[in-house]
Amino acid sequence: DAGVTQSPTHLIKTRGQQVTLRCSPKSGHDTVSWYQQALGQGPQFIFQYYEEEERQRGNFPDRFSGHQFPNYSSELNVNALLLGDSALYLCASSTIRGANYGYTFGSGTRLTVV
Amino acid sequence: GESVGLHLPTLSVQEGDNSIINCAYSNSASDYFIWYKQESGKGPQFIIDIRSNMDKRQGQRVTVLLNKTVKHLSLQIAATQPGDSAVYFCAGIGYNAGNMLTFGGGTRLMVKP
């Protein structure tokens, strides 16, 4: 049973560019959440998608947007990249029907903005 | 909003000793508290969770204690092994607070052989 799959694993972009990160949730999960983890810090919640809609959003600017597809996979888009967007981006899947909304994390995409 | 934090950024222990990692939280809105282990190059891995109406829960070699009076959470690891070396995060999640995880800053556990 595959867990959460994220692609690419590493990415280098130039300031001002746009980036798209991808996530395939664990089998049986219908909810995808995205987190940003700066070096040496805990993950920060970006947003959560369920039934192809953004359900919750953290304190991130509109430059951060996402999408969920009918097969539950998801994309995170970041426009007008800033140096401060350099971080590990984590995708976590879960199911609304779960007893405690148990999250499974992917290994993340390491984004470096130069 | 809720914030979850940690007392110690780095903890170094001898192999075979017990480890205790602490976490303080400032908001009582969480329904669950969860401990995660994150190894280099990997995402957070679930270790153990505890409901907010419990004060102790045991797993295999791990125990989580919750003291709601002082808003304190701890993770105890028995007979610490080199494979336990990682960064540990506590996180809270509240059903009425958006069902997102709120993480603390992490504690790095280093196990000396």
PDB file of C-alpha atoms in Angstrom:
ATOM      1  CA  ASP A   1       0.000   0.000   0.000  1.00  0.00           C
ATOM      2  CA  ALA A   2       1.680   3.172  -1.214  1.00  0.00           C
ATOM      3  CA  GLY A   3       1.897   6.026   1.201  1.00  0.00           C
ATOM      4  CA  VAL A   4       1.873   9.684   0.261  1.00  0.00           C
ATOM      5  CA  THR A   5       3.914  10.422  -2.845  1.00  0.00           C
ATOM      6  CA  GLN A   6       5.291  13.862  -3.601  1.00  0.00           C
ATOM      7  CA  SER A   7       7.086  15.154  -6.676  1.00  0.00           C
ATOM      8  CA  PRO A   8       9.581  16.443  -7.402  1.00  0.00           C
ATOM      9  CA  THR A   9      11.840  15.698  -4.423  1.00  0.00           C
ATOM     10  CA  HIS A  10      14.040  18.706  -5.023  1.00  0.00           C
ATOM     11  CA  LEU A  11      13.569  21.883  -7.023  1.00  0.00           C
ATOM     12  CA  ILE A  12      15.566  25.041  -7.627  1.00  0.00           C
ATOM     13  CA  LYS A  13      13.763  28.128  -8.898  1.00  0.00           C
ATOM     14  CA  THR A  14      14.660  31.742  -9.490  1.00  0.00           C
ATOM     15  CA  ARG A  15      13.029  34.565  -7.584  1.00  0.00           C
ATOM     16  CA  GLY A  16       9.867  35.717  -9.378  1.00  0.00           C
ATOM     17  CA  GLN A  17       9.204  32.385 -11.033  1.00  0.00           C
ATOM     18  CA  GLN A  18       6.249  30.099 -10.454  1.00  0.00           C
ATOM     19  CA  VAL A  19       6.325  26.524  -9.170  1.00  0.00           C
ATOM     20  CA  THR A  20       3.929  23.580  -9.023  1.00  0.00           C
ATOM     21  CA  LEU A  21       4.332  20.773  -6.535  1.00  0.00           C
ATOM     22  CA  ARG A  22       2.382  17.535  -6.695  1.00  0.00           C
ATOM     23  CA  CYS A  23       0.998  15.085  -4.186  1.00  0.00           C
ATOM     24  CA  SER A  24      -0.708  11.706  -4.413  1.00  0.00           C
ATOM     25  CA  PRO A  25      -2.473  10.762  -1.190  1.00  0.00           C
ATOM     26  CA  LYS A  26      -2.373   7.454   0.580  1.00  0.00           C
ATOM     27  CA  SER A  27      -4.854   4.919  -0.726  1.00  0.00           C
ATOM     28  CA  GLY A  28      -8.214   5.401   0.980  1.00  0.00           C
ATOM     29  CA  HIS A  29      -7.554   9.015   1.943  1.00  0.00           C
ATOM     30  CA  ASP A  30      -9.694  11.795   0.535  1.00  0.00           C
ATOM     31  CA  THR A  31      -8.235  14.909   2.158  1.00  0.00           C
ATOM     32  CA  VAL A  32      -4.944  16.584   1.353  1.00  0.00           C
ATOM     33  CA  SER A  33      -3.210  19.223   3.445  1.00  0.00           C
ATOM     34  CA  TRP A  34      -0.092  21.175   2.583  1.00  0.00           C
ATOM     35  CA  TYR A  35       2.518  22.389   5.040  1.00  0.00           C
ATOM     36  CA  GLN A  36       5.596  24.562   4.711  1.00  0.00           C
ATOM     37  CA  GLN A  37       8.583  23.671   6.865  1.00  0.00           C
ATOM     38  CA  ALA A  38      11.408  26.156   7.096  1.00  0.00           C
ATOM     39  CA  LEU A  39      14.796  24.832   8.138  1.00  0.00           C
ATOM     40  CA  GLY A  40      14.894  24.047  11.845  1.00  0.00           C
ATOM     41  CA  GLN A  41      11.222  24.795  12.402  1.00  0.00           C
ATOM     42  CA  GLY A  42       7.976  22.912  12.675  1.00  0.00           C
ATOM     43  CA  PRO A  43       5.647  22.611   9.683  1.00  0.00           C
ATOM     44  CA  GLN A  44       3.217  25.481   9.142  1.00  0.00           C
ATOM     45  CA  PHE A  45      -0.245  24.806   7.736  1.00  0.00           C
ATOM     46  CA  ILE A  46      -0.887  26.274   4.278  1.00  0.00           C
ATOM     47  CA  PHE A  47      -4.281  24.878   3.287  1.00  0.00           C
ATOM     48  CA  GLN A  48      -6.427  21.768   3.139  1.00  0.00           C
ATOM     49  CA  TYR A  49      -8.435  20.318   0.259  1.00  0.00           C
ATOM     50  CA  TYR A  50     -11.443  18.039   0.422  1.00  0.00           C
ATOM     51  CA  GLU A  51     -13.926  17.256  -2.332  1.00  0.00           C
ATOM     52  CA  GLU A  52     -11.852  19.388  -4.699  1.00  0.00           C
ATOM     53  CA  GLU A  53     -12.367  22.516  -2.629  1.00  0.00           C
ATOM     54  CA  GLU A  54     -10.155  24.482  -0.289  1.00  0.00           C
ATOM     55  CA  ARG A  55     -11.663  23.885   3.158  1.00  0.00           C
ATOM     56  CA  GLN A  56      -9.202  25.580   5.452  1.00  0.00           C
ATOM     57  CA  ARG A  57      -6.382  28.038   4.927  1.00  0.00           C
ATOM     58  CA  GLY A  58      -3.509  29.110   7.098  1.00  0.00           C
ATOM     59  CA  ASN A  59      -1.807  32.473   7.195  1.00  0.00           C
ATOM     60  CA  PHE A  60      -0.280  32.398   3.736  1.00  0.00           C
ATOM     61  CA  PRO A  61      -0.652  34.978   0.956  1.00  0.00           C
ATOM     62  CA  ASP A  62      -2.680  34.482  -2.185  1.00  0.00           C
ATOM     63  CA  ARG A  63       0.526  33.660  -4.051  1.00  0.00           C
ATOM     64  CA  PHE A  64      -0.034  30.187  -2.613  1.00  0.00           C
ATOM     65  CA  SER A  65      -2.843  28.345  -4.334  1.00  0.00           C
ATOM     66  CA  GLY A  66      -3.837  24.763  -4.812  1.00  0.00           C
ATOM     67  CA  HIS A  67      -6.039  22.296  -6.491  1.00  0.00           C
ATOM     68  CA  GLN A  68      -7.452  18.864  -5.803  1.00  0.00           C
ATOM     69  CA  PHE A  69      -8.390  16.497  -8.583  1.00  0.00           C
ATOM     70  CA  PRO A  70     -11.215  13.911  -8.693  1.00  0.00           C
ATOM     71  CA  ASN A  71      -8.703  11.156  -7.868  1.00  0.00           C
ATOM     72  CA  TYR A  72      -7.847  13.086  -4.651  1.00  0.00           C
ATOM     73  CA  SER A  73      -4.362  14.054  -5.801  1.00  0.00           C
ATOM     74  CA  SER A  74      -3.384  17.652  -5.289  1.00  0.00           C
ATOM     75  CA  GLU A  75      -1.133  20.420  -6.516  1.00  0.00           C
ATOM     76  CA  LEU A  76       0.396  23.355  -4.691  1.00  0.00           C
ATOM     77  CA  ASN A  77       1.215  26.402  -6.792  1.00  0.00           C
ATOM     78  CA  VAL A  78       3.351  29.286  -5.675  1.00  0.00           C
ATOM     79  CA  ASN A  79       3.579  32.412  -7.831  1.00  0.00           C
ATOM     80  CA  ALA A  80       6.134  35.231  -7.772  1.00  0.00           C
ATOM     81  CA  LEU A  81       8.579  33.218  -5.699  1.00  0.00           C
ATOM     82  CA  LEU A  82      10.493  34.965  -2.954  1.00  0.00           C
ATOM     83  CA  LEU A  83      13.737  33.887  -1.334  1.00  0.00           C
ATOM     84  CA  GLY A  84      11.746  33.292   1.844  1.00  0.00           C
ATOM     85  CA  ASP A  85       9.676  30.629   0.102  1.00  0.00           C
ATOM     86  CA  SER A  86      12.659  28.302   0.267  1.00  0.00           C
ATOM     87  CA  ALA A  87      11.514  25.432   2.453  1.00  0.00           C
ATOM     88  CA  LEU A  88      10.442  21.824   2.602  1.00  0.00           C
ATOM     89  CA  TYR A  89       6.859  21.515   1.395  1.00  0.00           C
ATOM     90  CA  LEU A  90       5.017  18.632   2.948  1.00  0.00           C
ATOM     91  CA  CYS A  91       1.824  17.024   1.809  1.00  0.00           C
ATOM     92  CA  ALA A  92      -0.275  15.137   4.335  1.00  0.00           C
ATOM     93  CA  SER A  93      -3.279  13.024   3.491  1.00  0.00           C
ATOM     94  CA  SER A  94      -6.081  11.939   5.764  1.00  0.00           C
ATOM     95  CA  THR A  95      -9.701  10.922   5.663  1.00  0.00           C
ATOM     96  CA  ILE A  96     -12.670  12.812   6.976  1.00  0.00           C
ATOM     97  CA  ARG A  97     -14.046   9.482   8.059  1.00  0.00           C
ATOM     98  CA  GLY A  98     -11.005   8.694  10.212  1.00  0.00           C
ATOM     99  CA  ALA A  99     -11.321   8.360  13.976  1.00  0.00           C
ATOM    100  CA  ASN A 100      -8.804  11.075  14.744  1.00  0.00           C
ATOM    101  CA  TYR A 101      -8.103  12.496  11.318  1.00  0.00           C
ATOM    102  CA  GLY A 102      -4.887  10.501  11.239  1.00  0.00           C
ATOM    103  CA  TYR A 103      -2.430  12.199   8.937  1.00  0.00           C
ATOM    104  CA  THR A 104       0.156  10.496   6.761  1.00  0.00           C
ATOM    105  CA  PHE A 105       2.958  12.703   5.506  1.00  0.00           C
ATOM    106  CA  GLY A 106       4.975  12.449   2.353  1.00  0.00           C
ATOM    107  CA  SER A 107       8.728  12.990   2.310  1.00  0.00           C
ATOM    108  CA  GLY A 108       8.288  16.472   0.941  1.00  0.00           C
ATOM    109  CA  THR A 109       9.617  18.636  -1.854  1.00  0.00           C
ATOM    110  CA  ARG A 110      12.689  20.684  -1.044  1.00  0.00           C
ATOM    111  CA  LEU A 111      12.258  24.039  -2.808  1.00  0.00           C
ATOM    112  CA  THR A 112      15.217  26.377  -3.079  1.00  0.00           C
ATOM    113  CA  VAL A 113      14.647  29.878  -4.431  1.00  0.00           C
ATOM    114  CA  VAL A 114      17.750  31.682  -5.646  1.00  0.00           C
TER     115      VAL A 114
ATOM    116  CA  GLY B   1      -4.911  30.938  17.613  1.00  0.00           C
ATOM    117  CA  GLU B   2      -3.286  27.957  19.232  1.00  0.00           C
ATOM    118  CA  SER B   3       0.440  27.689  19.521  1.00  0.00           C
ATOM    119  CA  VAL B   4       2.462  24.671  20.540  1.00  0.00           C
ATOM    120  CA  GLY B   5       6.051  24.984  21.667  1.00  0.00           C
ATOM    121  CA  LEU B   6       8.930  23.042  23.137  1.00  0.00           C
ATOM    122  CA  HIS B   7      11.267  23.604  26.096  1.00  0.00           C
ATOM    123  CA  LEU B   8      14.494  22.041  24.798  1.00  0.00           C
ATOM    124  CA  PRO B   9      15.806  22.342  21.273  1.00  0.00           C
ATOM    125  CA  THR B  10      18.403  19.539  21.630  1.00  0.00           C
ATOM    126  CA  LEU B  11      18.505  16.478  23.859  1.00  0.00           C
ATOM    127  CA  SER B  12      21.511  14.154  23.992  1.00  0.00           C
ATOM    128  CA  VAL B  13      21.147  10.783  25.731  1.00  0.00           C
ATOM    129  CA  GLN B  14      23.144   7.612  26.102  1.00  0.00           C
ATOM    130  CA  GLU B  15      21.926   4.506  24.304  1.00  0.00           C
ATOM    131  CA  GLY B  16      19.760   2.476  26.641  1.00  0.00           C
ATOM    132  CA  ASP B  17      18.742   5.426  28.779  1.00  0.00           C
ATOM    133  CA  ASN B  18      15.224   6.822  28.873  1.00  0.00           C
ATOM    134  CA  SER B  19      14.452  10.062  27.027  1.00  0.00           C
ATOM    135  CA  ILE B  20      11.911  12.699  27.927  1.00  0.00           C
ATOM    136  CA  ILE B  21      10.909  15.344  25.412  1.00  0.00           C
ATOM    137  CA  ASN B  22       8.684  18.175  26.590  1.00  0.00           C
ATOM    138  CA  CYS B  23       6.177  20.439  24.917  1.00  0.00           C
ATOM    139  CA  ALA B  24       4.050  23.338  26.137  1.00  0.00           C
ATOM    140  CA  TYR B  25       0.875  24.546  24.515  1.00  0.00           C
ATOM    141  CA  SER B  26      -0.924  27.829  25.011  1.00  0.00           C
ATOM    142  CA  ASN B  27      -4.445  27.055  23.809  1.00  0.00           C
ATOM    143  CA  SER B  28      -6.738  24.335  25.097  1.00  0.00           C
ATOM    144  CA  ALA B  29      -8.778  23.965  21.912  1.00  0.00           C
ATOM    145  CA  SER B  30      -7.021  20.799  20.761  1.00  0.00           C
ATOM    146  CA  ASP B  31      -8.964  17.542  20.778  1.00  0.00           C
ATOM    147  CA  TYR B  32      -5.847  15.489  20.164  1.00  0.00           C
ATOM    148  CA  PHE B  33      -2.154  15.933  20.726  1.00  0.00           C
ATOM    149  CA  ILE B  34       0.216  14.011  18.530  1.00  0.00           C
ATOM    150  CA  TRP B  35       3.923  13.289  18.625  1.00  0.00           C
ATOM    151  CA  TYR B  36       5.799  13.008  15.357  1.00  0.00           C
ATOM    152  CA  LYS B  37       9.313  11.816  14.578  1.00  0.00           C
ATOM    153  CA  GLN B  38      11.104  13.352  11.622  1.00  0.00           C
ATOM    154  CA  GLU B  39      14.298  11.872  10.276  1.00  0.00           C
ATOM    155  CA  SER B  40      16.562  13.733   7.900  1.00  0.00           C
ATOM    156  CA  GLY B  41      15.086  13.922   4.411  1.00  0.00           C
ATOM    157  CA  LYS B  42      11.746  12.479   5.448  1.00  0.00           C
ATOM    158  CA  GLY B  43       8.344  13.730   6.417  1.00  0.00           C
ATOM    159  CA  PRO B  44       6.978  13.565   9.972  1.00  0.00           C
ATOM    160  CA  GLN B  45       6.107  10.060  11.097  1.00  0.00           C
ATOM    161  CA  PHE B  46       3.309   9.429  13.596  1.00  0.00           C
ATOM    162  CA  ILE B  47       4.485   8.052  16.923  1.00  0.00           C
ATOM    163  CA  ILE B  48       1.601   8.285  19.351  1.00  0.00           C
ATOM    164  CA  ASP B  49      -1.375  10.466  20.079  1.00  0.00           C
ATOM    165  CA  ILE B  50      -3.522  11.258  23.066  1.00  0.00           C
ATOM    166  CA  ARG B  51      -7.020  12.595  23.360  1.00  0.00           C
ATOM    167  CA  SER B  52      -7.416  15.787  25.323  1.00  0.00           C
ATOM    168  CA  ASN B  53      -9.580  14.002  27.928  1.00  0.00           C
ATOM    169  CA  MET B  54      -6.792  11.557  28.803  1.00  0.00           C
ATOM    170  CA  ASP B  55      -3.656  12.125  30.869  1.00  0.00           C
ATOM    171  CA  LYS B  56      -1.534   9.164  29.816  1.00  0.00           C
ATOM    172  CA  ARG B  57      -1.209   6.797  26.920  1.00  0.00           C
ATOM    173  CA  GLN B  58       1.359   4.072  26.341  1.00  0.00           C
ATOM    174  CA  GLY B  59       2.670   2.573  23.151  1.00  0.00           C
ATOM    175  CA  GLN B  60       5.593   0.360  22.334  1.00  0.00           C
ATOM    176  CA  ARG B  61       8.538   1.901  24.248  1.00  0.00           C
ATOM    177  CA  VAL B  62       6.802   5.289  24.223  1.00  0.00           C
ATOM    178  CA  THR B  63       4.499   7.006  26.676  1.00  0.00           C
ATOM    179  CA  VAL B  64       2.777  10.339  26.272  1.00  0.00           C
ATOM    180  CA  LEU B  65       1.703  12.340  29.293  1.00  0.00           C
ATOM    181  CA  LEU B  66      -0.713  15.239  29.163  1.00  0.00           C
ATOM    182  CA  ASN B  67      -1.080  17.731  31.991  1.00  0.00           C
ATOM    183  CA  LYS B  68      -3.913  20.062  31.095  1.00  0.00           C
ATOM    184  CA  THR B  69      -3.556  22.055  34.297  1.00  0.00           C
ATOM    185  CA  VAL B  70      -0.187  23.420  33.206  1.00  0.00           C
ATOM    186  CA  LYS B  71      -0.744  22.832  29.499  1.00  0.00           C
ATOM    187  CA  HIS B  72       2.195  20.500  29.196  1.00  0.00           C
ATOM    188  CA  LEU B  73       2.832  17.446  27.049  1.00  0.00           C
ATOM    189  CA  SER B  74       5.719  15.028  27.235  1.00  0.00           C
ATOM    190  CA  LEU B  75       7.011  12.065  25.268  1.00  0.00           C
ATOM    191  CA  GLN B  76       8.940   9.403  27.124  1.00  0.00           C
ATOM    192  CA  ILE B  77      11.036   6.935  25.162  1.00  0.00           C
ATOM    193  CA  ALA B  78      12.237   3.894  27.074  1.00  0.00           C
ATOM    194  CA  ALA B  79      15.609   2.275  26.368  1.00  0.00           C
ATOM    195  CA  THR B  80      16.531   4.829  23.722  1.00  0.00           C
ATOM    196  CA  GLN B  81      18.176   3.361  20.639  1.00  0.00           C
ATOM    197  CA  PRO B  82      20.369   4.945  17.940  1.00  0.00           C
ATOM    198  CA  GLY B  83      17.428   4.620  15.553  1.00  0.00           C
ATOM    199  CA  ASP B  84      15.499   7.012  17.775  1.00  0.00           C
ATOM    200  CA  SER B  85      17.813   9.853  16.760  1.00  0.00           C
ATOM    201  CA  ALA B  86      15.622  12.376  14.956  1.00  0.00           C
ATOM    202  CA  VAL B  87      13.704  15.606  15.464  1.00  0.00           C
ATOM    203  CA  TYR B  88      10.522  15.220  17.477  1.00  0.00           C
ATOM    204  CA  PHE B  89       7.520  17.500  17.148  1.00  0.00           C
ATOM    205  CA  CYS B  90       4.362  17.760  19.137  1.00  0.00           C
ATOM    206  CA  ALA B  91       1.246  18.956  17.394  1.00  0.00           C
ATOM    207  CA  GLY B  92      -2.311  19.720  18.367  1.00  0.00           C
ATOM    208  CA  ILE B  93      -5.455  19.336  16.316  1.00  0.00           C
ATOM    209  CA  GLY B  94      -8.920  20.626  17.071  1.00  0.00           C
ATOM    210  CA  TYR B  95     -12.107  19.594  15.327  1.00  0.00           C
ATOM    211  CA  ASN B  96     -13.612  23.028  15.828  1.00  0.00           C
ATOM    212  CA  ALA B  97     -10.406  24.789  14.857  1.00  0.00           C
ATOM    213  CA  GLY B  98     -10.195  23.697  11.259  1.00  0.00           C
ATOM    214  CA  ASN B  99      -8.775  20.185  11.679  1.00  0.00           C
ATOM    215  CA  MET B 100      -5.277  21.349  10.859  1.00  0.00           C
ATOM    216  CA  LEU B 101      -2.198  20.382  12.802  1.00  0.00           C
ATOM    217  CA  THR B 102      -0.425  23.094  14.778  1.00  0.00           C
ATOM    218  CA  PHE B 103       3.202  22.139  15.324  1.00  0.00           C
ATOM    219  CA  GLY B 104       5.804  23.211  17.789  1.00  0.00           C
ATOM    220  CA  GLY B 105       9.397  24.014  16.864  1.00  0.00           C
ATOM    221  CA  GLY B 106      10.867  20.552  17.428  1.00  0.00           C
ATOM    222  CA  THR B 107      13.470  18.898  19.655  1.00  0.00           C
ATOM    223  CA  ARG B 108      16.469  17.126  18.207  1.00  0.00           C
ATOM    224  CA  LEU B 109      17.207  13.861  20.006  1.00  0.00           C
ATOM    225  CA  MET B 110      20.772  12.598  19.691  1.00  0.00           C
ATOM    226  CA  VAL B 111      21.524   9.094  20.959  1.00  0.00           C
ATOM    227  CA  LYS B 112      25.143   8.377  21.834  1.00  0.00           C
ATOM    228  CA  PRO B 113      26.262   4.750  21.418  1.00  0.00           C
TER     229      PRO B 113
END
